[in-house]
XYZ file of C-alpha atoms in Angstrom:
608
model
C -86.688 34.128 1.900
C -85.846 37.189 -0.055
C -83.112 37.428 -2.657
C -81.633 40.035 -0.736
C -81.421 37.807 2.334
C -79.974 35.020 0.034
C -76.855 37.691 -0.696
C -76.667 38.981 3.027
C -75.974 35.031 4.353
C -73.318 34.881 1.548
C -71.153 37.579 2.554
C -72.062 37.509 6.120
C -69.795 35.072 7.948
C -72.082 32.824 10.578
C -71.474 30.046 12.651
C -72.416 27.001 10.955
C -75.189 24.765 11.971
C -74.704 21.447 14.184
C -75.755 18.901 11.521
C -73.670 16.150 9.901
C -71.853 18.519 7.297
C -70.967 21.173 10.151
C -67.766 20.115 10.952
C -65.607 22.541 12.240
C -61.950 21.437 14.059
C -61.389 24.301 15.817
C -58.427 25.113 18.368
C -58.270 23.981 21.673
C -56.101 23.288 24.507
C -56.485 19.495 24.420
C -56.165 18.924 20.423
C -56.125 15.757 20.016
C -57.764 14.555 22.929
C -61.435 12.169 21.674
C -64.260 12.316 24.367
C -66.514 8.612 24.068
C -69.991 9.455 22.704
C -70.810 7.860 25.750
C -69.284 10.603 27.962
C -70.546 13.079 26.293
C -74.086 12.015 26.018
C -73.597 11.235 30.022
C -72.125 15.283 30.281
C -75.522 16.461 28.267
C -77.681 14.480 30.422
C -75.970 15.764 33.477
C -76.019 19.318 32.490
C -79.686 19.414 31.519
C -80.908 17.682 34.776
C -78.823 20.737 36.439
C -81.149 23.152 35.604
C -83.316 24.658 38.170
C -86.878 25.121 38.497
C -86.904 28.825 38.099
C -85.907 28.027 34.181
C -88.383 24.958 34.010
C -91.158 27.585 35.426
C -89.815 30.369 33.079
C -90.729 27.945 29.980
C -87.286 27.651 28.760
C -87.139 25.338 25.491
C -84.213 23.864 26.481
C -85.208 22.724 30.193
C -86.451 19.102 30.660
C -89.877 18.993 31.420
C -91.053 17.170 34.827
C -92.139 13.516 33.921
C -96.136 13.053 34.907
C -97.701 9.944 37.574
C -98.758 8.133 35.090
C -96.012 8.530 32.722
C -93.422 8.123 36.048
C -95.049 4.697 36.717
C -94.862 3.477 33.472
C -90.922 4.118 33.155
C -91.323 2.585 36.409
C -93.096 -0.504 35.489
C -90.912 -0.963 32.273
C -87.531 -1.344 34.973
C -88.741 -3.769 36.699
C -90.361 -5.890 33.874
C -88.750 -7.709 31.263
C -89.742 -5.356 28.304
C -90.742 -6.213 25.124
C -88.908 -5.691 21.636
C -90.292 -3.953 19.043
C -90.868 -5.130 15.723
C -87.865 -3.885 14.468
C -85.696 -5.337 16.798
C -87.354 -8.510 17.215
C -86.976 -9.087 13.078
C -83.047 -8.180 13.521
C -82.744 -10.457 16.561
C -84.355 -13.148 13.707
C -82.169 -12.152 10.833
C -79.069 -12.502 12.967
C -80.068 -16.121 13.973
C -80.776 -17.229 10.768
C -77.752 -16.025 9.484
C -75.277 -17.896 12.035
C -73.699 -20.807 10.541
C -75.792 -24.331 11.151
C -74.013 -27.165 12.275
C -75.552 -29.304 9.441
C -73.363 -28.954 6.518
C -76.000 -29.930 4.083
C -78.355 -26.804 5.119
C -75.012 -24.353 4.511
C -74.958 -25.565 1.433
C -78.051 -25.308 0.640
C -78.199 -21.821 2.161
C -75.284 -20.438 0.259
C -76.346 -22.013 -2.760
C -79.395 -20.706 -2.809
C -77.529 -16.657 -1.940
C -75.529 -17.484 -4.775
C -77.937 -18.052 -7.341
C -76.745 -21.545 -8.536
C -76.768 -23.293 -10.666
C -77.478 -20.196 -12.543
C -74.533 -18.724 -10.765
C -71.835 -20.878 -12.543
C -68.545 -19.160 -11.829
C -69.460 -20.070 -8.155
C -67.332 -23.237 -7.277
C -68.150 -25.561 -4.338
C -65.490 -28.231 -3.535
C -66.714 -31.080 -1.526
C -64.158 -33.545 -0.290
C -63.492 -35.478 2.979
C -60.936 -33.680 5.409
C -58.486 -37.423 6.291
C -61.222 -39.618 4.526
C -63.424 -38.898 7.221
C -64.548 -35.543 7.698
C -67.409 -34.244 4.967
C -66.687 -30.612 3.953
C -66.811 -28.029 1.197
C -65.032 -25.609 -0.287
C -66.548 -22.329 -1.686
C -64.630 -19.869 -3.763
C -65.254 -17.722 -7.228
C -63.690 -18.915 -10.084
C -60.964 -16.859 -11.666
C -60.623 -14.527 -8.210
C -58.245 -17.370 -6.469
C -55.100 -18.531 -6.931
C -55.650 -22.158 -8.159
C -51.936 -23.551 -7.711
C -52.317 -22.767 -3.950
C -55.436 -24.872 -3.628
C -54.586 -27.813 -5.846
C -50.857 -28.381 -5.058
C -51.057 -26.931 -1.313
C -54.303 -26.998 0.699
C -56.077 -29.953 -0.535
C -53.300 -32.939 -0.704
C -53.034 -31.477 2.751
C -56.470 -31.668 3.915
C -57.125 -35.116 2.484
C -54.340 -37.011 3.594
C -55.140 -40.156 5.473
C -53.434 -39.155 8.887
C -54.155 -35.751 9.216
C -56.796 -36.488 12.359
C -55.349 -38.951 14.597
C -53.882 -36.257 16.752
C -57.073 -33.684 16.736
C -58.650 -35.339 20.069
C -61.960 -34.171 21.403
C -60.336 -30.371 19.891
C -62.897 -28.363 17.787
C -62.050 -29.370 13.895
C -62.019 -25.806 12.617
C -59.540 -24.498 15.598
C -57.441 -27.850 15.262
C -57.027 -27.044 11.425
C -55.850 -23.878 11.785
C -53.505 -24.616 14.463
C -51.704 -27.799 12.487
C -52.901 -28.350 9.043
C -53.452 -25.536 6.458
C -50.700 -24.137 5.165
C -51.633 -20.783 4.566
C -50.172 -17.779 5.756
C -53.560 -15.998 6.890
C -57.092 -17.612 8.308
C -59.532 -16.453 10.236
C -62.611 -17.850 11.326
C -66.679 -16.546 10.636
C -69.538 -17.422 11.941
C -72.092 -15.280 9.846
C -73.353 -16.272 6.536
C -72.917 -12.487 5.363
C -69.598 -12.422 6.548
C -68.347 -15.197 4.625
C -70.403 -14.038 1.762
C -67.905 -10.974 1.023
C -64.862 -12.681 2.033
C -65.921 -15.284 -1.160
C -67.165 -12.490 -3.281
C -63.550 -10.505 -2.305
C -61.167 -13.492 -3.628
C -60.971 -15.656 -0.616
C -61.919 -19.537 -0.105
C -64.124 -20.623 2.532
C -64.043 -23.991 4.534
C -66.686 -25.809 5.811
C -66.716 -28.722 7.607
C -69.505 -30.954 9.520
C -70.418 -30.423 12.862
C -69.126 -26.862 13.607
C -71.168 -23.425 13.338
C -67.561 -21.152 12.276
C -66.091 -21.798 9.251
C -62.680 -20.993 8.027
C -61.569 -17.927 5.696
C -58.155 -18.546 3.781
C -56.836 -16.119 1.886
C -56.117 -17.088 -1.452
C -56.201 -14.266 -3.763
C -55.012 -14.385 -6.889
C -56.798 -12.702 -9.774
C -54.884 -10.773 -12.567
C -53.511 -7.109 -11.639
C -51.780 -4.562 -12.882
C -48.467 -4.201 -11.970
C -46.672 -1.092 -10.465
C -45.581 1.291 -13.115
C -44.677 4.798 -13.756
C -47.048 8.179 -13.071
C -49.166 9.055 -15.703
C -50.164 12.440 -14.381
C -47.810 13.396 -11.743
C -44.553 12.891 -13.802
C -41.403 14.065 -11.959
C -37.544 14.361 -13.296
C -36.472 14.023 -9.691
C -37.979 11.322 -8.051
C -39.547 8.041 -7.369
C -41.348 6.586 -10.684
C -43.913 4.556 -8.641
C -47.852 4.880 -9.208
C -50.267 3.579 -7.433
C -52.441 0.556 -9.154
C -55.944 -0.791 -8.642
C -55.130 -3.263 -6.300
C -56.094 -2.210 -2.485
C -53.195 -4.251 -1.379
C -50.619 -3.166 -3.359
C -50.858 0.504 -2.925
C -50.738 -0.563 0.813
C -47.653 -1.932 0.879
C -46.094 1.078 -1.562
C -46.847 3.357 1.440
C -45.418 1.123 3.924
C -42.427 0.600 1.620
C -41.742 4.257 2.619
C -43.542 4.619 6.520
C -41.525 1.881 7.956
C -43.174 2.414 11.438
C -45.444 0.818 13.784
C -47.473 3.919 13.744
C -48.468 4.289 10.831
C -52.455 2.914 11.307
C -54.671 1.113 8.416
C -58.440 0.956 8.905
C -60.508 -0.984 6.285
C -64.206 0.075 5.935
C -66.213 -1.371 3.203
C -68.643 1.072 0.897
C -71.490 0.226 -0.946
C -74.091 -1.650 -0.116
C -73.837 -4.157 -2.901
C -70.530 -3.925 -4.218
C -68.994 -3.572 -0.982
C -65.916 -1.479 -1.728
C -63.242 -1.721 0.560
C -61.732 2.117 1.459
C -58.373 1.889 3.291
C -57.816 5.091 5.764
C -54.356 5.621 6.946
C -53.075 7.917 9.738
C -50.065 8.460 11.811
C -51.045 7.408 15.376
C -49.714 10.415 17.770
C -49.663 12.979 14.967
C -52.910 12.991 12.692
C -55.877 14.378 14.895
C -57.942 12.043 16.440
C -61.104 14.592 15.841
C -60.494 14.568 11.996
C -60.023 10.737 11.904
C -63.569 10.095 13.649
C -65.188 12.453 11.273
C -63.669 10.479 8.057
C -64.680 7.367 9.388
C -68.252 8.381 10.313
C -68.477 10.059 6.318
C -67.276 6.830 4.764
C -69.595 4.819 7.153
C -72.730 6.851 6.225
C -72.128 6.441 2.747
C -75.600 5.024 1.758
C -75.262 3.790 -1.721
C -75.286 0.697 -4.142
C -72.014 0.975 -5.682
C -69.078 2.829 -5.122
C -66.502 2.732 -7.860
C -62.972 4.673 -7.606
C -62.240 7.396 -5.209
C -63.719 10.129 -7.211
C -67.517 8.752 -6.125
C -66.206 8.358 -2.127
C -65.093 12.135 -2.355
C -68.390 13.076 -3.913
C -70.116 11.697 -0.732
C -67.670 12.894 1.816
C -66.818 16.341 0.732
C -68.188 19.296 2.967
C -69.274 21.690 0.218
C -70.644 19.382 -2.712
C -71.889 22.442 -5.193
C -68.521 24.657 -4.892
C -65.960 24.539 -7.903
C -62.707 23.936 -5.483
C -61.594 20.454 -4.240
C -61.805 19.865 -1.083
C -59.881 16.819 -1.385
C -56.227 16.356 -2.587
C -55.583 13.364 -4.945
C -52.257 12.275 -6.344
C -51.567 8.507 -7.744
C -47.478 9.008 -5.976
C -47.191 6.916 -3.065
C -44.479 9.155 -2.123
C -46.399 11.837 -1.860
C -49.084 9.972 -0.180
C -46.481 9.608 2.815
C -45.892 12.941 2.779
C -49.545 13.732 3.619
C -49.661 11.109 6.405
C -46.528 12.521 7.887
C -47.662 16.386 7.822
C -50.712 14.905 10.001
C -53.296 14.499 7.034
C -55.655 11.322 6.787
C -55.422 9.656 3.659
C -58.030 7.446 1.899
C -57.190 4.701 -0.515
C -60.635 3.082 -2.123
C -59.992 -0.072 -4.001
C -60.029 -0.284 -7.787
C -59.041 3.266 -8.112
C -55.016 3.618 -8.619
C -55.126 7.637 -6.483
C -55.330 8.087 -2.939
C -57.002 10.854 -1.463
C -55.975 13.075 1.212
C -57.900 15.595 3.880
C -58.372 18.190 5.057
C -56.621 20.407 2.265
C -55.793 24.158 1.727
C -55.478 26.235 -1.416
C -51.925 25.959 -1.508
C -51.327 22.705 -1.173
C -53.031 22.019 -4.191
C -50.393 24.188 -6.309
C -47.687 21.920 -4.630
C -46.034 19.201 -6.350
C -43.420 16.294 -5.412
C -41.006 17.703 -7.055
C -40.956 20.715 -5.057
C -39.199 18.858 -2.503
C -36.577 16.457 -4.643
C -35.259 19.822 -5.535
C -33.166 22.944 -3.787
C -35.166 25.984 -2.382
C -34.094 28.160 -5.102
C -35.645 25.599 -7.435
C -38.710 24.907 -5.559
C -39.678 28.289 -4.967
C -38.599 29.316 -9.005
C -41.067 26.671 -10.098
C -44.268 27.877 -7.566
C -43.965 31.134 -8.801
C -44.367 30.322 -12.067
C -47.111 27.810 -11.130
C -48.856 30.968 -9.774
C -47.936 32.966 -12.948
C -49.853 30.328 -14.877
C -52.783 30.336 -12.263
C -53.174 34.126 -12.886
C -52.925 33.848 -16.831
C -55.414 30.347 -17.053
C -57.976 32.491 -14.858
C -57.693 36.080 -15.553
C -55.964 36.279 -19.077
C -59.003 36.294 -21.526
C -61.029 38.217 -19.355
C -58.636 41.058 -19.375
C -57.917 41.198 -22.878
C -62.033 41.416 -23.495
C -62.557 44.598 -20.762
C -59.328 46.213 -22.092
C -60.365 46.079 -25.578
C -64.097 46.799 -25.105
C -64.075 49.003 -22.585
C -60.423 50.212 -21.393
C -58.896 50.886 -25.007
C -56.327 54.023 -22.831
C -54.998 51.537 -20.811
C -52.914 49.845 -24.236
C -49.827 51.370 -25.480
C -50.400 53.005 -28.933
C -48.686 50.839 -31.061
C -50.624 47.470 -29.369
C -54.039 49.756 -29.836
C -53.485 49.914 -33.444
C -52.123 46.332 -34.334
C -55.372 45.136 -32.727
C -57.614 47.250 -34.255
C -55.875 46.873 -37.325
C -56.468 42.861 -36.790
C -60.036 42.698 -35.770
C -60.787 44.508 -39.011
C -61.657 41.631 -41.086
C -62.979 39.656 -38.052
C -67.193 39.672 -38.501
C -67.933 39.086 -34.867
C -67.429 40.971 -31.740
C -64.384 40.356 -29.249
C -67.249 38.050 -26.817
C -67.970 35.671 -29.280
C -64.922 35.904 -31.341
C -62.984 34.936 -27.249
C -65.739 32.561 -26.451
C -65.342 31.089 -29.915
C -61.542 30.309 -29.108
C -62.122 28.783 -26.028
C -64.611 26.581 -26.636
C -62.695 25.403 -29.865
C -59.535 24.994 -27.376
C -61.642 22.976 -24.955
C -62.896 20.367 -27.363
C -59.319 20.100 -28.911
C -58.460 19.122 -25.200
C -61.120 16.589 -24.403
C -60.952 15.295 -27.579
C -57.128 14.897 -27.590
C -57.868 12.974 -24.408
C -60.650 10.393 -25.349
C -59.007 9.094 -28.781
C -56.172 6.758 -28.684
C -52.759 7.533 -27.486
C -51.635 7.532 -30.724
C -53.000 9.888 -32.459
C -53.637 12.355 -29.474
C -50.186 14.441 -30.274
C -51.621 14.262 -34.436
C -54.749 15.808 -33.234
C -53.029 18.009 -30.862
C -50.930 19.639 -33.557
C -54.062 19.878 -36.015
C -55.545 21.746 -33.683
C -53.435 23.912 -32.623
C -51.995 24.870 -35.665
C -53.445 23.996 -38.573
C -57.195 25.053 -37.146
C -55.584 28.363 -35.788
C -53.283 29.202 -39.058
C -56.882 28.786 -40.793
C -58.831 30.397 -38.472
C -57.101 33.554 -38.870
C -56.403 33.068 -42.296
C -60.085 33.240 -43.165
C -60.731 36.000 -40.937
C -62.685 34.552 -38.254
C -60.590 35.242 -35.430
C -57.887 37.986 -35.170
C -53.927 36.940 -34.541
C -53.806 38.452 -31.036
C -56.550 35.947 -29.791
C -54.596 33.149 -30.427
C -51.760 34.334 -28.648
C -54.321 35.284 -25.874
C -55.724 31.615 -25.755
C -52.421 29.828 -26.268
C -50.498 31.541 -23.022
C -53.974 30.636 -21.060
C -54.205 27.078 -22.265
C -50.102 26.712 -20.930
C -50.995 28.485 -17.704
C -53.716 26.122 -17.232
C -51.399 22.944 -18.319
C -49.044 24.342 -15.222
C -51.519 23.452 -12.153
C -50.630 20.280 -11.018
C -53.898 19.303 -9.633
C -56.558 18.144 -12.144
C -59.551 19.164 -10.277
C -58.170 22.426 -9.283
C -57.265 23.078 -13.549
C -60.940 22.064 -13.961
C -62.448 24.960 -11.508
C -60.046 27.280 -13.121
C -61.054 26.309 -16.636
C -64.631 26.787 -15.469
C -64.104 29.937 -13.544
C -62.313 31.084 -16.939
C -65.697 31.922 -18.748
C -67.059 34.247 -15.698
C -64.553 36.383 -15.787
C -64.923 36.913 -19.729
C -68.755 37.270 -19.444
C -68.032 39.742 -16.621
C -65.549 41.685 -18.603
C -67.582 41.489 -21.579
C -70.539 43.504 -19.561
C -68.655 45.935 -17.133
C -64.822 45.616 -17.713
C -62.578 45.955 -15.055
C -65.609 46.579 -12.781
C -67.065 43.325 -13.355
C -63.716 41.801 -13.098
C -63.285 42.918 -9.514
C -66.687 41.975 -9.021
C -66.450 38.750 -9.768
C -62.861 38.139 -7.564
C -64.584 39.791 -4.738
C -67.602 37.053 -5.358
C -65.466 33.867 -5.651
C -63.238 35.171 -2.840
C -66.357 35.746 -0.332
C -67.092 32.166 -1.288
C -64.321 30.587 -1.059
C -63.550 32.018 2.504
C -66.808 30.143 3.357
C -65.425 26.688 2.120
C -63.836 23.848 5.014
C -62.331 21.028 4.019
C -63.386 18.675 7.020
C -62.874 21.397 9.558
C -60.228 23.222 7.994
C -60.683 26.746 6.295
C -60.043 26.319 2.358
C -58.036 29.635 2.461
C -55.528 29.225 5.311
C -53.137 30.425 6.444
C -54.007 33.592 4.691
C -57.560 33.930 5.715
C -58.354 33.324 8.595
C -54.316 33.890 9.804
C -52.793 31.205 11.070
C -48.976 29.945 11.976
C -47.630 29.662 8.489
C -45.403 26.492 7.678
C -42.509 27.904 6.035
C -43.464 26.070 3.197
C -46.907 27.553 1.912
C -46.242 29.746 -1.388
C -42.374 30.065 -1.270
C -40.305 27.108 -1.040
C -37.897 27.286 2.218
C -35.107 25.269 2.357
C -35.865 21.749 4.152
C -33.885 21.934 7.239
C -36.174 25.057 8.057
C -39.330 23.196 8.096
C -39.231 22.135 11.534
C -43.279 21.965 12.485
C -46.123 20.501 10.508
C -48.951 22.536 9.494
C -50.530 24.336 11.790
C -53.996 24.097 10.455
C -54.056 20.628 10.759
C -54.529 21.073 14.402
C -52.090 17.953 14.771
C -51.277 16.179 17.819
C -47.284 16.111 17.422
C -46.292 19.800 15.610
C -42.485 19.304 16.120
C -41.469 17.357 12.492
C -37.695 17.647 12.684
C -34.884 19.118 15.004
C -32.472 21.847 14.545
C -30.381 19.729 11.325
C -28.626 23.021 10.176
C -25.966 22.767 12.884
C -25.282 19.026 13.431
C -23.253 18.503 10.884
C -21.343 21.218 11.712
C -20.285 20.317 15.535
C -16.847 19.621 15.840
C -16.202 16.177 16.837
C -14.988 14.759 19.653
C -11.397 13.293 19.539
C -11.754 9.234 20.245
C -9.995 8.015 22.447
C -7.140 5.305 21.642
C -7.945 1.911 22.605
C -5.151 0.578 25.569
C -4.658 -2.425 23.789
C -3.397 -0.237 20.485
C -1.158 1.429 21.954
C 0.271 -1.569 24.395
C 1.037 -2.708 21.066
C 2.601 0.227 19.524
C-alpha cells in the first residue's frame, strides 16, 4: 500500500470494519432493545439457508455450499452416536473435577496448602478447630486482610460452643450454619477450589468443615484504608468535598449515597489473570443503553492480561482508538459527578485500587465541563466555559502563532509591537524556533518536576522557576521578554482544562503547531487544524462520534458549550442513544401555579 493510499483512507470517511474494535451505536427505532446472541446466530443461519440455488450455482462467496454423501452421513452418524470430546474439552471436563471441593477435609487441606505455597507462604493462616466439640474444620484467611476482632470475639466462641448441634438433624452442616449459627451479615457458599481461592486472596475467610463438598465464604474484611477526603484535582468552591478512595467498596456506596434508587445496577467483573482486579460497572437500568453496556462488559471481559492496576491500565485496553492523542474516556475522582454521568445515560467503570471512576462513551465537550458548572447560575456557568475555551485556544495555538507571525507574517503586527520585538530579539543568539522550543521545554520540566518532589517544596520550585529562571533568562540574553509573556499566558490556558488527559494532548499537540509555523506560517497552521480535525472526526468513543453534536449534527443538549439554565435541560444527551431521553418536566412554571384555596375542615368551623 502506497503512501498516497495511506492519506486517501485518512480523509476519506468509510464504514468501519466488523471486528472487535468496530463498534458503532448507531440510531434505530428500537434503541435500547438487546437481541440474544442466540437469536441472532439462529436469524444468520436462517437467512443463509434462504438462499436459492441460482446464487449457490452462480458461485456466490457468501452462499452455503451443499454438504457431500459422505460428509452428510458422517454429520449423520455423529447425531445418533454419543460423540467423543476432544482433547481440549476432555482436559477441562478434568480440571473442573479436580477442582470441586472433596468431602475429605484432610485432602482440602492439603490441596489448598499446597496452591498456597506453605509453609513458605506464611501470611496464609489456617484455623483448625472443632465446630460444638465435634465437628473437625478449618479456617483459611490472609493475615492482615481480615478483621481479627470479628473472628476472635464473634465467629469462633460461636462455632465452638458445646450446644451449637443438637438441633442441626440429618440438615447439611454448611446450610444449617448459615441458617442459625454465624453471625455475620454476608455468606455465601463455593464449591470450587478457584473460587474460594480469590474470595481468600480478596479479604474474606473461608470455612470448611468434614463431610461436605461447599464450603462457606464470610465476609470479613478488614484491612487498613484510606478514608474519604477532599478532591485533589477536581477542587470546587461550590460543592460536595468528597473524593473517591482506593477501596472498591467505598466509592460504591459514595455513589449510592447520591442514586438512592433501585435502578441504579452494579456489575462486578474481575481483571487480570493473576491479580484478579475487581472493575465495578454501574448503569441506570431503563436509561443507559443496553447496546453500550454489552460492549463494556465484553471489553473488560477480554482483557487478557496479568495484572491490572488502577483504571488508567483498564482504559488502555478498552479504548477504541489506542494511538490517538484525545481521551476517549472521561475520568473524575467526584462521586458527584460520577452520578451525573450515570444519570445522563453514561456507563461508568470503577476498578479497585484506583480512587477515579471512569465514564463512556464521551464527547469533546464534555471533557471541558466541570462540576462546578452546575453548583452555579447560567450566567456563571457559561462565563467560566468560555474562558475554559479561551484557555484551550491560547494552550494550543498561542506559541505557534507568535513563531509564523514573527517569521513569516511580520505586516500582520502593529508598528509599535514590530519594533519592541525586534528591538528584544536583538541580543537573543538563537532563532525564534529554538529560542520558543527552548521555553517550552524549560516550562515542561518546571511542571513535571514541580509534580514529582515533595509537596513542600513544589510552590519553592514553582516560583524558582518561574521567576527567578525567567528574570535570568532574559537577563542574560537567551530568550527575549515577549517569549515569556508568550509561554506564561499558554502555560495558564493549559492550567484551565479541567481534564488531565485532555491538558496532556493539548500540551503535546502544542509543539506541532510551532514546528508547523516555524516551516510555513499561517499555512502550516491551517494545515495542521485541518489534519487533527480530519482525525479527530474519525475517533468513537464506544460507538459515539468524538466530535458530536457538531460533527456529525445531532440534537444538541442545551448544555454543550454554553451553559443553559437548569430547568431548560429537560432531555439527556442525544448521542448517547439512551433508552429514557425525557430527564426532567416543565419546572419553570410549577412554582408559579396559583394554588388552590383548601378547604376548611367541618369540624373547625363547628367549633368556631
Amino acid at each position: 500500500m502506497s503512501i498516497f493510499t495511506a492519506m486517501r483512507k485518512l480523509f476519506i470517511y468509510s464504514e468501519p470494519k466488523i471486528h472487535n474494535l468496530g463498534f458503532e451505536l448507531l440510531e434505530s427505532d428500537d434503541e435500547g432493545a438487546l437481541q440474544p446472541p442466540n437469536q441472532t446466530q439462529a436469524n444468520q443461519n436462517t437467512k443463509n439457508s434462504g438462499l436459492n440455488n441460482n446464487e449457490m450455482s452462480k458461485g456466490n462467496k457468501n452462499a452455503i455450499k451443499p454438504l457431500g454423501v459422505s460428509e452428510w452421513n458422517k454429520s449423520r452418524k455423529g447425531d445418533g452416536e454419543n460423540q467423543k470430546l476432544n482433547p481440549s474439552q476432555t482436559q477441562n471436563q478434568n480440571q473442573a473435577q479436580n477442582d470441586t471441593i472433596s468431602k475429605d477435609l484432610s485432602y482440602s487441606l492439603n490441596v489448598l496448602k499446597e496452591k498456597f505455597g506453605v509453609p513458605k507462604n506464611e501470611d496464609i493462616v489456617f484455623r483448625k478447630f472443632k465446630i460444638g466439640k465435634k465437628l473437625d474444620c478449618f479456617m483459611i484467611y490472609v493475615e492482615g486482610m481480615i478483621d481479627k476482632n470479628s473472628i476472635n470475639l464473634s465467629m469462633l466462641p460461636t462455632l465452638m460452643s458445646k450446644d451449637i448441634l443438637e438441633d442441626m438433624g440429618k440438615q447439611s452442616p454448611v446450610d444449617f450454619l448459615i441458617e442459625t449459627v454465624i453471625p455475620v451479615h454476608n455468606l455465601k457458599k463455593e464449591s470450587l477450589y478457584g473460587e474460594c481461592i480469590k474470595q481468600v486472596l480478596s479479604g474474606a475467610s473461608v470455612l470448611f468443615v468434614e463431610g461436605c463438598t461447599e464450603c462457606i465464604v464470610m465476609e470479613t474484611r478488614g484491612y487498613e484504608k484510606r478514608s474519604v477526603e477532599s478532591p485533589k484535582t477536581e477542587m470546587v468552591v461550590m460543592g460536595a468535598q468528597e473524593a473517591f478512595t482506593e477501596n472498591l467498596r467505598t466509592n460504591l456506596t459514595l455513589v449510592r449515597r447520591i442514586l438512592k434508587t433501585q435502578k441504579l445496577v452494579t456489575e462486578l467483573i474481575p481483571a487480570g489473570d493473576i491479580n484478579n482486579t475487581m472493575c465495578a460497572i454501574l448503569y441506570l437500568d431503563g436509561v443507559a443503553s443496553p447496546r453500550v453496556v454489552q460492549e463494556v462488559i465484553k471489553r473488560i471481559k477480554s482483557i487478557k492480561t496479568d495484572l491490572i492496576i488502577g483504571s488508567g491500565m483498564v482504559e488502555q485496553f478498552i479504548e477504541d482508538r489506542p494511538l490517538m492523542l484525545f481521551p476517549q474516556v472521561l475520568s473524575t475522582e467526584r462521586p458527584d459527578r460520577t452520578a451525573s454521568f450515570i444519570m445522563d445515560g453514561q456507563v461508568v467503570i470503577i476498578t479497585e485500587g484506583a480512587p477515579f471512576s471512569m465514564a463512556v462513551p464521551v464527547t469533546f465537550f464534555r471533557l471541558l465541563h466541570t462540576s462546578e458548572d452546575s453548583f452555579t447560575r447560567w450566567p456563571f456557568g457559561t462565563f467560566l466555559r468560555l474562558l475554559r475555551l479561551f484557555g484551550l485556544f491560547c494552550a494550543t495555538l498561542l506559541p505557534g502563532l507568535y513563531v509564523a507571525m514573527v517569521m513569516f507574517h511580520p505586516e500582520m503586527l502593529p508598528t509599535e509591537l514590530l519594533a519592541s520585538i525586534v528591538k528584544s530579539k536583538e541580543l537573543v543568539p538563537f532563532p525564534t524556533l529554538l529560542e520558543v522550543l527552548i521555553m517550552e521545554i524549560a516550562f515542561e520540566l518546571i511542571r513535571e518536576g514541580g509534580i514529582r518532589i515533595p509537596s513542600i517544596i513544589g510552590q519553592t520550585l514553582g516560583i524558582v522557576g518561574a521567576l527567578i529562571l525567567g528574570q535570568a533568562a532574559v537577563s542574560a540574553g537567551l530568550v527575549s521578554p515577549m517569549l515569556v509573556i508568550i509561554v506564561s499566558v499558554t502555560a495558564l490556558g493549559s492550567f484551565a482544562i479541567p481534564n488531565y488527559s485532555m491538558g496532556l494532548a493539548i500540551r503535546i499537540e502544542r509543539f506541532f503547531f510551532i514546528i508547523a509555523g516555524a516551516f510555513l506560517g499561517f499555512f502550516g497552521i491551517a494545515f495542521v487544524i485541518f489534519t487533527l480535525g480530519c482525525i479527530t472526526c474519525s475517533i468513537k468513543s464506544f460507538g459515539i462520534p468524538f466530535l458530536t453534536p457538531v460533527a456529525p449534527k445531532t440534537k444538541a443538549n442545551p448544555d454543550v458549550v454554553l451553559r443553559t439554565p437548569i430547568w431548560m435541560q429537560d432531555k439527556r444527551p442525544d448521542p448517547f442513544q439512551t433508552a429514557n431521553r425525557q430527564k426532567q418536566g416543565k419546572n419553570v412554571k410549577n412554582w408559579a401555579l396559583k394554588e388552590e384555596p383548601k378547604q376548611k375542615d367541618d369540624n373547625s368551623n363547628g367549633n368556631k
